[in-house]
């Protein structure tokens, strides 16, 4: 077993089955140089909360959102404003 594997269980012969370490998908968060929109998943990654928590924040109005068709977007400025409002010690 090398450093890029982990044990996932025992095989029938008394040994261990190993699998490669899963790759973490790249999260594309808009650059601060662009006035981009974020999806809910990107917003959750940006503020470091779960996707479910991000949806709860949106539904209760804690973060402004924009709807285009059936999709929901958060402006980077709105995400930053949310973080600034909820900063401890502010």
Tab-separated table of C-alpha atoms in Angstrom:
chain	number	residue	atom	x	y	z
A	1	UNK	CA	0.000	0.000	0.000
A	2	UNK	CA	1.452	3.372	-0.980
A	3	UNK	CA	0.711	6.861	0.370
A	4	UNK	CA	-2.057	7.414	-2.187
A	5	UNK	CA	-4.182	4.445	-1.111
A	6	UNK	CA	-6.405	3.651	1.811
A	7	UNK	CA	-7.882	0.457	3.205
A	8	UNK	CA	-11.526	-0.081	2.286
A	9	UNK	CA	-12.049	-3.512	3.821
A	10	UNK	CA	-10.863	-7.067	3.993
A	11	UNK	CA	-10.810	-9.434	1.081
A	12	UNK	CA	-11.851	-13.083	1.311
A	13	UNK	CA	-8.231	-14.320	1.585
A	14	UNK	CA	-7.447	-12.551	4.862
A	15	UNK	CA	-5.790	-9.538	3.253
A	16	UNK	CA	-6.963	-6.004	2.809
A	17	UNK	CA	-8.589	-4.380	-0.199
A	18	UNK	CA	-7.178	-0.972	-1.016
A	19	UNK	CA	-8.438	1.814	-3.231
A	20	UNK	CA	-6.885	5.035	-4.474
A	21	UNK	CA	-7.587	8.207	-2.546
A	22	UNK	CA	-10.586	9.912	-4.149
A	23	UNK	CA	-9.823	13.167	-5.903
A	24	UNK	CA	-11.544	16.253	-4.571
A	25	UNK	CA	-13.340	17.985	-7.438
A	26	UNK	CA	-12.062	21.432	-8.291
A	27	UNK	CA	-14.407	24.101	-7.032
A	28	UNK	CA	-14.589	27.081	-9.340
A	29	UNK	CA	-15.187	30.182	-7.278
A	30	UNK	CA	-15.181	33.382	-9.312
A	31	UNK	CA	-12.083	35.514	-9.022
A	32	UNK	CA	-12.371	38.754	-7.076
A	33	UNK	CA	-11.278	40.506	-10.282
A	34	UNK	CA	-14.563	39.557	-11.940
A	35	UNK	CA	-18.027	40.552	-10.862
A	36	UNK	CA	-19.240	36.980	-11.260
A	37	UNK	CA	-22.185	35.019	-10.088
A	38	UNK	CA	-21.817	31.923	-7.944
A	39	UNK	CA	-24.006	28.870	-7.914
A	40	UNK	CA	-25.332	27.716	-4.559
A	41	UNK	CA	-22.654	25.023	-4.440
A	42	UNK	CA	-19.905	27.580	-5.147
A	43	UNK	CA	-21.351	29.906	-2.496
A	44	UNK	CA	-21.348	27.061	0.048
A	45	UNK	CA	-17.699	26.348	-0.761
A	46	UNK	CA	-16.847	30.068	-0.608
A	47	UNK	CA	-18.317	30.599	2.882
A	48	UNK	CA	-17.353	27.077	4.024
A	49	UNK	CA	-20.780	25.736	4.905
A	50	UNK	CA	-22.677	22.712	3.666
A	51	UNK	CA	-24.925	22.989	0.636
A	52	UNK	CA	-27.966	22.452	2.878
A	53	UNK	CA	-26.899	25.331	5.144
A	54	UNK	CA	-26.368	27.534	2.090
A	55	UNK	CA	-29.930	26.824	0.935
A	56	UNK	CA	-31.277	27.590	4.438
A	57	UNK	CA	-29.451	30.934	4.417
A	58	UNK	CA	-30.936	31.766	1.025
A	59	UNK	CA	-34.475	30.735	1.953
A	60	UNK	CA	-34.530	32.824	5.123
A	61	UNK	CA	-33.145	35.842	3.258
A	62	UNK	CA	-29.787	36.051	5.020
A	63	UNK	CA	-28.095	36.240	1.610
A	64	UNK	CA	-29.450	38.028	-1.454
A	65	UNK	CA	-29.961	35.811	-4.480
A	66	UNK	CA	-30.752	36.160	-8.148
A	67	UNK	CA	-32.951	33.717	-10.024
A	68	UNK	CA	-32.512	33.177	-13.736
A	69	UNK	CA	-34.951	30.669	-15.142
A	70	UNK	CA	-34.872	27.822	-12.659
A	71	UNK	CA	-31.323	28.522	-11.458
A	72	UNK	CA	-30.230	30.430	-8.365
A	73	UNK	CA	-27.117	32.597	-8.294
A	74	UNK	CA	-25.395	34.676	-5.623
A	75	UNK	CA	-23.372	37.732	-6.564
A	76	UNK	CA	-19.834	37.728	-5.216
A	77	UNK	CA	-20.524	41.144	-3.650
A	78	UNK	CA	-23.550	39.695	-1.815
A	79	UNK	CA	-21.481	36.761	-0.533
A	80	UNK	CA	-18.811	39.162	0.706
A	81	UNK	CA	-21.471	41.361	2.350
A	82	UNK	CA	-22.882	38.286	4.120
A	83	UNK	CA	-19.427	37.372	5.429
A	84	UNK	CA	-18.782	40.947	6.570
A	85	UNK	CA	-22.134	41.141	8.420
A	86	UNK	CA	-21.471	37.859	10.198
A	87	UNK	CA	-17.833	38.403	11.099
A	88	UNK	CA	-17.128	37.901	14.795
A	89	UNK	CA	-15.677	40.834	16.644
A	90	UNK	CA	-17.050	43.321	14.132
